[in-house]
Amino acid sequence: MRIDENRLEDANKKSIARHNEHFDFLAGIMTNDGHDINAILQKLQDFQVAIPSWALGAGGTRFGRFGFQGEPANLEQKIDDIGILHKLTQTAGAVSLHIPWDVPSDYDAIKDLAKSHDIVFDAVNSNTFQDQKNAKESYKYGSLSNTNSAVREQAIAHNVDVIKIGDRLGSKSLTVWLADGTNFPGQGNFQKALSHTEDSLKEIYKTLPNDWKLFIEYKPYEPNFYSTVIQDWGTSFMLANACGDKAYTLVDLGHHLPNTNIEQIVSTLMLKGKLGGFHFNDSKYGDDDLTVGSVKPYALFLIFNALVYGMENNPQNPYPAWMIDASHNVKDPLEDLIQSLEAIQEAYAKALLVDQKALTLAQQNHDVVKCQEILQDAYRTDVRPLLEKARLNRNGAINPIETYRTLKIRENLIKERGADSVASGL
Ligand code: RM4
Ligand code: MN
Ligand code: MN
């Protein structure tokens, strides 16, 4: 299904007076404070986040899965869902495919469909954490790190295939996330596992087209609980350096032990020009994959503050690839994604309000109180009217969730696809 322009406009008409009032008030304050509103709006409008093809249905846990009705049953329908998100929010202009969960059957058709929704193909993701039907070798004891060279070769070949698939779609990057690790002390040899992984990544890297990037994701634990081969940003950074200039670290917000200072990691990577990709989500305990900004919005703002600083001061770091990597157990996936997109834009807008000059001065003067005041002044600003304006400027919805509900989108999807359609993914 597609959103009818006229109905979207009607929905906006109902909120426009309220929006104008709020926007004018905020614009007045911002102008007095010396901010260039149009420049900030342009940055918000340009900020596009990829939606993972595996996040449009119910996620579930290892204890169970509670489906949603009207889930997208194939790649075409997934792209249609992202089209709905993009139409409403104007910030979801990309899709990130997980292979083999979402292998296109007709490449031209899928490219045309994405184009018709104004969606581009972002990073492609390989999967060597599950055994596929008829696979010769098993990943039970690891993939790129496996002690058995036949398994490593199969995993390398899969990544090479994923690059080829992505290339046909116009993707420019491959994300590698490994489940490799051990569950028990003594089960594996740390040094051998790391060396094998490095060698395997180098093999994959060799086949990367010149204008592509390799993103190496890290995660401290899960599915293995004693050790993970690429456990932290340092290991990922080391492997990226070993591979070469086109290899980068990918930060997934949920892939850190509790209380890790992620903004400092972001800063270090950008200083070294090695922050390639970013997976947004939120968590309380681990890789919880919750809605962005739902648990720790201030931490998200501090991370964005580091990202904005890096984007403005680190030309050595390429523009990062942004993606939401979340899972939906109890919310309608589309509503959950709208909330995540809103939280991302909100944190970004607030970070753009930080008075960088004043902050530098306060830091130089060791005025710790002032430093905190500057950050929190930006954080406490209600930037929602700015987000509304950015969406309106691109013909999106003033209030995406409300519009989603007014237009009865889920009800329509259920009518179209039925109550028992199931999306592929985890
Ligand atoms: C992992 C990781 C990867 C994602 C898989 C599905 O925890 O975050 O990015 O590809 O989940
Ligand atoms: Mn991830
Ligand atoms: Mn994850």
GROMACS .gro file of C-alpha atoms and ligand atoms in nm:
model
  439
    1MET     CA    1   0.000   0.000   0.000
    2ARG     CA    2   0.099   0.360  -0.054
    3ILE     CA    3   0.000   0.667   0.140
    4ASP     CA    4  -0.241   0.890  -0.042
    5GLU     CA    5  -0.092   1.243  -0.073
    6ASN     CA    6  -0.429   1.411  -0.024
    7ARG     CA    7  -0.505   1.222   0.293
    8LEU     CA    8  -0.161   1.308   0.428
    9GLU     CA    9  -0.221   1.674   0.351
   10ASP     CA   10  -0.559   1.660   0.523
   11ALA     CA   11  -0.400   1.513   0.832
   12ASN     CA   12  -0.137   1.788   0.829
   13LYS     CA   13  -0.402   2.058   0.797
   14LYS     CA   14  -0.541   1.955   1.133
   15SER     CA   15  -0.205   2.011   1.306
   16ILE     CA   16  -0.068   2.306   1.114
   17ALA     CA   17  -0.194   2.587   1.338
   18ARG     CA   18  -0.049   2.425   1.650
   19HIS     CA   19   0.274   2.352   1.465
   20ASN     CA   20   0.311   2.711   1.344
   21GLU     CA   21   0.259   2.848   1.691
   22HIS     CA   22   0.522   2.617   1.843
   23PHE     CA   23   0.767   2.663   1.560
   24ASP     CA   24   0.748   3.044   1.568
   25PHE     CA   25   0.810   3.043   1.941
   26LEU     CA   26   1.115   2.816   1.911
   27ALA     CA   27   1.247   2.997   1.603
   28GLY     CA   28   1.232   3.327   1.795
   29ILE     CA   29   1.439   3.188   2.082
   30MET     CA   30   1.686   3.020   1.850
   31THR     CA   31   1.738   3.330   1.640
   32ASN     CA   32   1.799   3.536   1.953
   33ASP     CA   33   2.057   3.279   2.059
   34GLY     CA   34   2.235   3.322   1.727
   35HIS     CA   35   2.139   2.993   1.558
   36ASP     CA   36   2.095   2.964   1.182
   37ILE     CA   37   1.757   2.787   1.172
   38ASN     CA   38   1.762   2.712   0.802
   39ALA     CA   39   2.105   2.554   0.822
   40ILE     CA   40   1.989   2.330   1.107
   41LEU     CA   41   1.670   2.239   0.920
   42GLN     CA   42   1.870   2.147   0.612
   43LYS     CA   43   2.093   1.917   0.818
   44LEU     CA   44   1.788   1.746   0.967
   45GLN     CA   45   1.629   1.706   0.625
   46ASP     CA   46   1.947   1.553   0.482
   47PHE     CA   47   1.990   1.305   0.768
   48GLN     CA   48   1.862   0.971   0.635
   49VAL     CA   49   1.867   0.647   0.830
   50ALA     CA   50   1.859   0.301   0.674
   51ILE     CA   51   1.591   0.059   0.789
   52PRO     CA   52   1.705  -0.303   0.823
   53SER     CA   53   1.503  -0.544   0.614
   54TRP     CA   54   1.479  -0.775   0.917
   55ALA     CA   55   1.311  -0.521   1.146
   56LEU     CA   56   0.973  -0.491   0.979
   57GLY     CA   57   0.814  -0.792   1.140
   58ALA     CA   58   0.796  -0.922   1.496
   59GLY     CA   59   1.136  -0.997   1.645
   60GLY     CA   60   1.066  -1.225   1.934
   61THR     CA   61   1.305  -1.379   2.184
   62ARG     CA   62   1.437  -1.730   2.230
   63PHE     CA   63   1.132  -1.792   2.449
   64GLY     CA   64   0.872  -1.708   2.190
   65ARG     CA   65   0.749  -1.482   1.919
   66PHE     CA   66   0.424  -1.295   1.909
   67GLY     CA   67   0.343  -1.207   1.551
   68PHE     CA   68   0.189  -0.888   1.420
   69GLN     CA   69  -0.081  -0.903   1.166
   70GLY     CA   70  -0.010  -0.777   0.818
   71GLU     CA   71   0.367  -0.835   0.839
   72PRO     CA   72   0.552  -0.799   0.508
   73ALA     CA   73   0.586  -1.150   0.365
   74ASN     CA   74   0.849  -1.075   0.100
   75LEU     CA   75   1.114  -0.821   0.007
   76GLU     CA   76   0.874  -0.617  -0.208
   77GLN     CA   77   0.639  -0.574   0.085
   78LYS     CA   78   0.928  -0.485   0.315
   79ILE     CA   79   1.031  -0.209   0.078
   80ASP     CA   80   0.670  -0.092   0.065
   81ASP     CA   81   0.673  -0.071   0.445
   82ILE     CA   82   0.988   0.138   0.439
   83GLY     CA   83   0.816   0.351   0.175
   84ILE     CA   84   0.538   0.417   0.428
   85LEU     CA   85   0.791   0.508   0.696
   86HIS     CA   86   0.977   0.736   0.459
   87LYS     CA   87   0.662   0.904   0.333
   88LEU     CA   88   0.559   0.991   0.688
   89THR     CA   89   0.893   1.073   0.846
   90GLN     CA   90   1.104   1.171   0.544
   91THR     CA   91   1.407   1.029   0.727
   92ALA     CA   92   1.401   0.663   0.622
   93GLY     CA   93   1.534   0.691   0.268
   94ALA     CA   94   1.742   0.371   0.270
   95VAL     CA   95   1.716  -0.003   0.326
   96SER     CA   96   1.982  -0.241   0.455
   97LEU     CA   97   1.942  -0.602   0.338
   98HIS     CA   98   2.039  -0.912   0.532
   99ILE     CA   99   2.145  -1.198   0.307
  100PRO     CA  100   2.016  -1.469   0.265
  101TRP     CA  101   1.701  -1.354   0.449
  102ASP     CA  102   1.628  -1.106   0.169
  103VAL     CA  103   1.778  -1.206  -0.163
  104PRO     CA  104   1.603  -1.022  -0.450
  105SER     CA  105   1.459  -1.244  -0.722
  106ASP     CA  106   1.414  -0.972  -0.984
  107TYR     CA  107   1.686  -0.710  -0.939
  108ASP     CA  108   1.548  -0.454  -1.183
  109ALA     CA  109   1.201  -0.476  -1.036
  110ILE     CA  110   1.324  -0.436  -0.681
  111LYS     CA  111   1.543  -0.141  -0.776
  112ASP     CA  112   1.250   0.027  -0.953
  113LEU     CA  113   1.027  -0.032  -0.654
  114ALA     CA  114   1.281   0.118  -0.413
  115LYS     CA  115   1.332   0.414  -0.644
  116SER     CA  116   0.959   0.476  -0.662
  117HIS     CA  117   0.966   0.517  -0.282
  118ASP     CA  118   1.281   0.734  -0.294
  119ILE     CA  119   1.476   0.460  -0.114
  120VAL     CA  120   1.839   0.366  -0.180
  121PHE     CA  121   2.025   0.045  -0.088
  122ASP     CA  122   2.258   0.096   0.205
  123ALA     CA  123   2.502  -0.158   0.354
  124VAL     CA  124   2.437  -0.527   0.286
  125ASN     CA  125   2.475  -0.767   0.577
  126SER     CA  126   2.613  -1.119   0.563
  127ASN     CA  127   2.491  -1.402   0.781
  128THR     CA  128   2.734  -1.664   0.901
  129PHE     CA  129   2.562  -1.708   1.235
  130GLN     CA  130   2.294  -1.948   1.110
  131ASP     CA  131   2.324  -2.263   0.902
  132GLN     CA  132   2.137  -2.242   0.575
  133LYS     CA  133   1.946  -2.531   0.423
  134ASN     CA  134   2.174  -2.768   0.229
  135ALA     CA  135   2.489  -2.591   0.351
  136LYS     CA  136   2.790  -2.823   0.340
  137GLU     CA  137   2.957  -2.688   0.650
  138SER     CA  138   2.810  -2.581   0.984
  139TYR     CA  139   2.878  -2.256   1.173
  140LYS     CA  140   2.805  -2.416   1.508
  141TYR     CA  141   3.166  -2.364   1.617
  142GLY     CA  142   3.229  -2.042   1.433
  143SER     CA  143   3.256  -1.912   1.080
  144LEU     CA  144   3.545  -1.682   0.980
  145SER     CA  145   3.733  -1.792   1.293
  146ASN     CA  146   3.665  -2.165   1.265
  147THR     CA  147   3.955  -2.406   1.317
  148ASN     CA  148   3.836  -2.593   1.005
  149SER     CA  149   3.946  -2.422   0.684
  150ALA     CA  150   3.651  -2.562   0.485
  151VAL     CA  151   3.411  -2.375   0.715
  152ARG     CA  152   3.613  -2.056   0.686
  153GLU     CA  153   3.615  -2.086   0.309
  154GLN     CA  154   3.240  -2.131   0.297
  155ALA     CA  155   3.193  -1.822   0.518
  156ILE     CA  156   3.433  -1.617   0.304
  157ALA     CA  157   3.253  -1.726  -0.012
  158HIS     CA  158   2.919  -1.622   0.138
  159ASN     CA  159   3.051  -1.273   0.212
  160VAL     CA  160   3.185  -1.246  -0.141
  161ASP     CA  161   2.839  -1.342  -0.272
  162VAL     CA  162   2.678  -1.079  -0.053
  163ILE     CA  163   2.908  -0.814  -0.202
  164LYS     CA  164   2.801  -0.926  -0.551
  165ILE     CA  165   2.433  -0.905  -0.460
  166GLY     CA  166   2.482  -0.560  -0.306
  167ASP     CA  167   2.675  -0.443  -0.608
  168ARG     CA  168   2.383  -0.524  -0.837
  169LEU     CA  169   2.158  -0.310  -0.619
  170GLY     CA  170   2.386  -0.009  -0.584
  171SER     CA  171   2.499  -0.078  -0.225
  172LYS     CA  172   2.844   0.048  -0.137
  173SER     CA  173   2.926  -0.135   0.184
  174LEU     CA  174   2.929  -0.475   0.352
  175THR     CA  175   2.864  -0.516   0.723
  176VAL     CA  176   3.014  -0.820   0.888
  177TRP     CA  177   2.883  -0.920   1.226
  178LEU     CA  178   3.018  -1.248   1.363
  179ALA     CA  179   2.858  -1.464   1.628
  180ASP     CA  180   3.193  -1.643   1.657
  181GLY     CA  181   3.319  -1.713   2.006
  182THR     CA  182   3.309  -1.976   2.277
  183ASN     CA  183   3.075  -2.075   2.553
  184PHE     CA  184   3.326  -2.233   2.788
  185PRO     CA  185   3.681  -2.163   2.906
  186GLY     CA  186   3.924  -2.381   2.717
  187GLN     CA  187   3.682  -2.442   2.431
  188GLY     CA  188   3.893  -2.246   2.187
  189ASN     CA  189   4.229  -2.081   2.140
  190PHE     CA  190   4.192  -1.701   2.148
  191GLN     CA  191   4.499  -1.631   1.938
  192LYS     CA  192   4.412  -1.880   1.665
  193ALA     CA  193   4.052  -1.758   1.647
  194LEU     CA  194   4.165  -1.397   1.607
  195SER     CA  195   4.429  -1.484   1.347
  196HIS     CA  196   4.183  -1.688   1.142
  197THR     CA  197   3.932  -1.405   1.158
  198GLU     CA  198   4.189  -1.152   1.043
  199ASP     CA  199   4.298  -1.374   0.754
  200SER     CA  200   3.938  -1.443   0.651
  201LEU     CA  201   3.846  -1.074   0.661
  202LYS     CA  202   4.149  -0.995   0.446
  203GLU     CA  203   4.026  -1.247   0.188
  204ILE     CA  204   3.685  -1.082   0.180
  205TYR     CA  205   3.846  -0.738   0.169
  206LYS     CA  206   4.045  -0.837  -0.141
  207THR     CA  207   3.722  -0.878  -0.337
  208LEU     CA  208   3.571  -0.546  -0.225
  209PRO     CA  209   3.508  -0.308  -0.518
  210ASN     CA  210   3.717   0.010  -0.499
  211ASP     CA  211   3.432   0.237  -0.401
  212TRP     CA  212   3.306   0.000  -0.130
  213LYS     CA  213   3.363  -0.007   0.244
  214LEU     CA  214   3.385  -0.300   0.484
  215PHE     CA  215   3.221  -0.243   0.823
  216ILE     CA  216   3.332  -0.466   1.109
  217GLU     CA  217   3.081  -0.487   1.392
  218TYR     CA  218   3.176  -0.587   1.747
  219LYS     CA  219   2.979  -0.725   2.039
  220PRO     CA  220   3.095  -0.838   2.385
  221TYR     CA  221   2.879  -1.145   2.429
  222GLU     CA  222   2.579  -1.332   2.288
  223PRO     CA  223   2.514  -1.577   2.136
  224ASN     CA  224   2.834  -1.701   2.297
  225PHE     CA  225   2.868  -1.628   2.666
  226TYR     CA  226   3.231  -1.692   2.754
  227SER     CA  227   3.412  -1.515   2.472
  228THR     CA  228   3.341  -1.338   2.144
  229VAL     CA  229   3.614  -1.312   1.882
  230ILE     CA  230   3.540  -0.949   1.788
  231GLN     CA  231   3.437  -0.840   2.133
  232ASP     CA  232   3.503  -0.465   2.140
  233TRP     CA  233   3.581  -0.157   1.935
  234GLY     CA  234   3.954  -0.204   1.985
  235THR     CA  235   3.948  -0.549   1.828
  236SER     CA  236   3.733  -0.423   1.541
  237PHE     CA  237   3.963  -0.122   1.494
  238MET     CA  238   4.268  -0.346   1.490
  239LEU     CA  239   4.111  -0.574   1.228
  240ALA     CA  240   3.999  -0.278   1.017
  241ASN     CA  241   4.353  -0.142   1.022
  242ALA     CA  242   4.489  -0.484   0.927
  243CYS     CA  243   4.254  -0.501   0.628
  244GLY     CA  244   4.320  -0.153   0.491
  245ASP     CA  245   4.179   0.192   0.415
  246LYS     CA  246   3.837   0.070   0.304
  247ALA     CA  247   3.772  -0.115   0.631
  248TYR     CA  248   3.603   0.055   0.925
  249THR     CA  249   3.455  -0.012   1.265
  250LEU     CA  250   3.079  -0.021   1.306
  251VAL     CA  251   2.929   0.086   1.638
  252ASP     CA  252   2.602  -0.076   1.743
  253LEU     CA  253   2.467   0.102   2.052
  254GLY     CA  254   2.351  -0.224   2.210
  255HIS     CA  255   2.686  -0.397   2.174
  256HIS     CA  256   2.852  -0.266   2.488
  257LEU     CA  257   2.872  -0.376   2.847
  258PRO     CA  258   2.654  -0.162   3.078
  259ASN     CA  259   2.779   0.194   3.138
  260THR     CA  260   3.039   0.190   2.862
  261ASN     CA  261   3.121   0.545   2.751
  262ILE     CA  262   3.008   0.511   2.390
  263GLU     CA  263   3.055   0.881   2.309
  264GLN     CA  264   3.423   0.845   2.390
  265ILE     CA  265   3.450   0.543   2.159
  266VAL     CA  266   3.281   0.744   1.882
  267SER     CA  267   3.524   1.032   1.936
  268THR     CA  268   3.830   0.808   1.925
  269LEU     CA  269   3.716   0.632   1.608
  270MET     CA  270   3.634   0.955   1.428
  271LEU     CA  271   3.965   1.112   1.526
  272LYS     CA  272   4.133   0.811   1.368
  273GLY     CA  273   3.901   0.824   1.063
  274LYS     CA  274   3.765   0.476   1.128
  275LEU     CA  275   3.399   0.515   1.223
  276GLY     CA  276   3.224   0.364   0.923
  277GLY     CA  277   2.877   0.267   1.033
  278PHE     CA  278   2.633   0.307   1.315
  279HIS     CA  279   2.346   0.092   1.442
  280PHE     CA  280   2.090   0.275   1.654
  281ASN     CA  281   1.881   0.111   1.926
  282ASP     CA  282   1.850   0.139   2.302
  283SER     CA  283   1.902  -0.099   2.589
  284LYS     CA  284   1.889  -0.142   2.962
  285TYR     CA  285   2.106  -0.451   2.998
  286GLY     CA  286   2.264  -0.574   2.676
  287ASP     CA  287   2.175  -0.614   2.309
  288ASP     CA  288   1.812  -0.545   2.396
  289ASP     CA  289   1.737  -0.383   2.058
  290LEU     CA  290   1.478  -0.148   2.210
  291THR     CA  291   1.335   0.165   2.052
  292VAL     CA  292   1.604   0.432   2.012
  293GLY     CA  293   1.595   0.686   2.294
  294SER     CA  294   1.339   0.494   2.498
  295VAL     CA  295   1.567   0.418   2.793
  296LYS     CA  296   1.868   0.651   2.785
  297PRO     CA  297   1.788   0.961   2.580
  298TYR     CA  298   2.059   1.174   2.746
  299ALA     CA  299   2.326   0.916   2.658
  300LEU     CA  300   2.200   0.925   2.299
  301PHE     CA  301   2.232   1.304   2.298
  302LEU     CA  302   2.591   1.283   2.427
  303ILE     CA  303   2.671   1.032   2.153
  304PHE     CA  304   2.523   1.266   1.894
  305ASN     CA  305   2.723   1.549   2.041
  306ALA     CA  306   3.038   1.344   1.971
  307LEU     CA  307   2.909   1.256   1.622
  308VAL     CA  308   2.833   1.619   1.535
  309TYR     CA  309   3.175   1.726   1.660
  310GLY     CA  310   3.334   1.454   1.451
  311MET     CA  311   3.135   1.539   1.139
  312GLU     CA  312   3.240   1.903   1.174
  313ASN     CA  313   3.601   1.855   1.276
  314ASN     CA  314   3.722   1.522   1.135
  315PRO     CA  315   3.748   1.534   0.754
  316GLN     CA  316   3.959   1.218   0.787
  317ASN     CA  317   3.641   1.028   0.879
  318PRO     CA  318   3.396   0.952   0.596
  319TYR     CA  319   3.029   1.032   0.646
  320PRO     CA  320   2.902   0.734   0.850
  321ALA     CA  321   2.630   0.495   0.734
  322TRP     CA  322   2.335   0.525   0.972
  323MET     CA  323   2.099   0.238   1.042
  324ILE     CA  324   1.840   0.140   1.300
  325ASP     CA  325   1.909  -0.208   1.435
  326ALA     CA  326   1.613  -0.281   1.659
  327SER     CA  327   1.369  -0.560   1.723
  328HIS     CA  328   1.001  -0.534   1.801
  329ASN     CA  329   0.844  -0.770   2.047
  330VAL     CA  330   0.540  -0.586   2.174
  331LYS     CA  331   0.492  -0.283   1.949
  332ASP     CA  332   0.374  -0.251   1.592
  333PRO     CA  333   0.712  -0.255   1.410
  334LEU     CA  334   0.625   0.046   1.197
  335GLU     CA  335   0.515   0.256   1.493
  336ASP     CA  336   0.826   0.149   1.682
  337LEU     CA  337   1.047   0.251   1.389
  338ILE     CA  338   0.871   0.588   1.364
  339GLN     CA  339   0.948   0.646   1.732
  340SER     CA  340   1.312   0.548   1.676
  341LEU     CA  341   1.346   0.780   1.377
  342GLU     CA  342   1.197   1.064   1.580
  343ALA     CA  343   1.434   0.998   1.871
  344ILE     CA  344   1.735   0.999   1.638
  345GLN     CA  345   1.634   1.329   1.481
  346GLU     CA  346   1.564   1.475   1.822
  347ALA     CA  347   1.906   1.384   1.959
  348TYR     CA  348   2.071   1.510   1.641
  349ALA     CA  349   1.883   1.842   1.652
  350LYS     CA  350   1.975   1.894   2.017
  351ALA     CA  351   2.340   1.818   1.945
  352LEU     CA  352   2.331   2.075   1.665
  353LEU     CA  353   2.221   2.333   1.924
  354VAL     CA  354   2.529   2.286   2.142
  355ASP     CA  355   2.724   2.610   2.145
  356GLN     CA  356   3.059   2.458   2.042
  357LYS     CA  357   3.255   2.782   2.072
  358ALA     CA  358   3.131   2.851   2.423
  359LEU     CA  359   3.197   2.490   2.517
  360THR     CA  360   3.556   2.505   2.396
  361LEU     CA  361   3.610   2.824   2.592
  362ALA     CA  362   3.456   2.680   2.907
  363GLN     CA  363   3.671   2.368   2.869
  364GLN     CA  364   3.984   2.581   2.831
  365ASN     CA  365   3.892   2.776   3.142
  366HIS     CA  366   3.817   2.456   3.332
  367ASP     CA  367   3.473   2.595   3.403
  368VAL     CA  368   3.315   2.258   3.465
  369VAL     CA  369   2.980   2.400   3.570
  370LYS     CA  370   2.956   2.606   3.253
  371CYS     CA  371   3.042   2.301   3.040
  372GLN     CA  372   2.751   2.111   3.189
  373GLU     CA  373   2.520   2.413   3.153
  374ILE     CA  374   2.601   2.438   2.782
  375LEU     CA  375   2.529   2.072   2.713
  376GLN     CA  376   2.215   2.062   2.921
  377ASP     CA  377   2.083   2.388   2.782
  378ALA     CA  378   2.082   2.226   2.439
  379TYR     CA  379   1.944   1.898   2.574
  380ARG     CA  380   1.657   2.065   2.757
  381THR     CA  381   1.536   2.252   2.447
  382ASP     CA  382   1.214   2.107   2.309
  383VAL     CA  383   1.316   2.068   1.945
  384ARG     CA  384   1.005   1.885   1.827
  385PRO     CA  385   0.872   2.184   1.629
  386LEU     CA  386   1.201   2.182   1.435
  387LEU     CA  387   1.153   1.817   1.349
  388GLU     CA  388   0.798   1.885   1.237
  389LYS     CA  389   0.918   2.169   1.017
  390ALA     CA  390   1.191   1.952   0.861
  391ARG     CA  391   0.931   1.688   0.776
  392LEU     CA  392   0.688   1.945   0.640
  393ASN     CA  393   0.957   2.097   0.419
  394ARG     CA  394   0.992   1.754   0.257
  395ASN     CA  395   0.617   1.692   0.239
  396GLY     CA  396   0.612   1.445   0.525
  397ALA     CA  397   0.375   1.425   0.820
  398ILE     CA  398   0.374   1.682   1.099
  399ASN     CA  399   0.287   1.402   1.338
  400PRO     CA  400   0.385   1.064   1.188
  401ILE     CA  401   0.242   0.832   1.456
  402GLU     CA  402  -0.088   1.014   1.470
  403THR     CA  403  -0.111   1.015   1.090
  404TYR     CA  404  -0.023   0.645   1.076
  405ARG     CA  405  -0.317   0.579   1.304
  406THR     CA  406  -0.558   0.823   1.139
  407LEU     CA  407  -0.490   0.669   0.800
  408LYS     CA  408  -0.541   0.322   0.953
  409ILE     CA  409  -0.227   0.192   0.791
  410ARG     CA  410  -0.192  -0.128   0.993
  411GLU     CA  411  -0.559  -0.209   0.933
  412ASN     CA  412  -0.505  -0.164   0.560
  413LEU     CA  413  -0.192  -0.379   0.562
  414ILE     CA  414  -0.384  -0.656   0.737
  415LYS     CA  415  -0.658  -0.631   0.476
  416GLU     CA  416  -0.401  -0.652   0.197
  417ARG     CA  417  -0.170  -0.918   0.339
  418GLY     CA  418  -0.385  -1.112   0.579
  419ALA     CA  419  -0.354  -1.174   0.949
  420ASP     CA  420  -0.095  -1.453   0.938
  421SER     CA  421   0.173  -1.315   0.707
  422VAL     CA  422   0.519  -1.357   0.860
  423ALA     CA  423   0.833  -1.157   0.782
  424SER     CA  424   1.166  -1.334   0.736
  425GLY     CA  425   1.443  -1.248   0.980
  426LEU     CA  426   1.540  -1.348   1.329
  427RM4     C1  427   2.330  -0.876   1.567
  427RM4     C2  428   2.396  -0.752   1.511
  427RM4     C3  429   2.386  -0.740   1.363
  427RM4     C4  430   2.257  -0.788   1.306
  427RM4     C5  431   2.209  -0.915   1.370
  427RM4     C6  432   2.072  -0.955   1.320
  427RM4     O1  433   2.318  -0.866   1.706
  427RM4     O2  434   2.347  -0.638   1.575
  427RM4     O3  435   2.405  -0.606   1.323
  427RM4     O4  436   2.287  -0.814   1.172
  427RM4     O5  437   2.205  -0.900   1.509
  428MN      MN  438   2.387  -0.441   1.475
  429MN      MN  439   2.276  -0.656   1.784
   0.00000   0.00000   0.00000
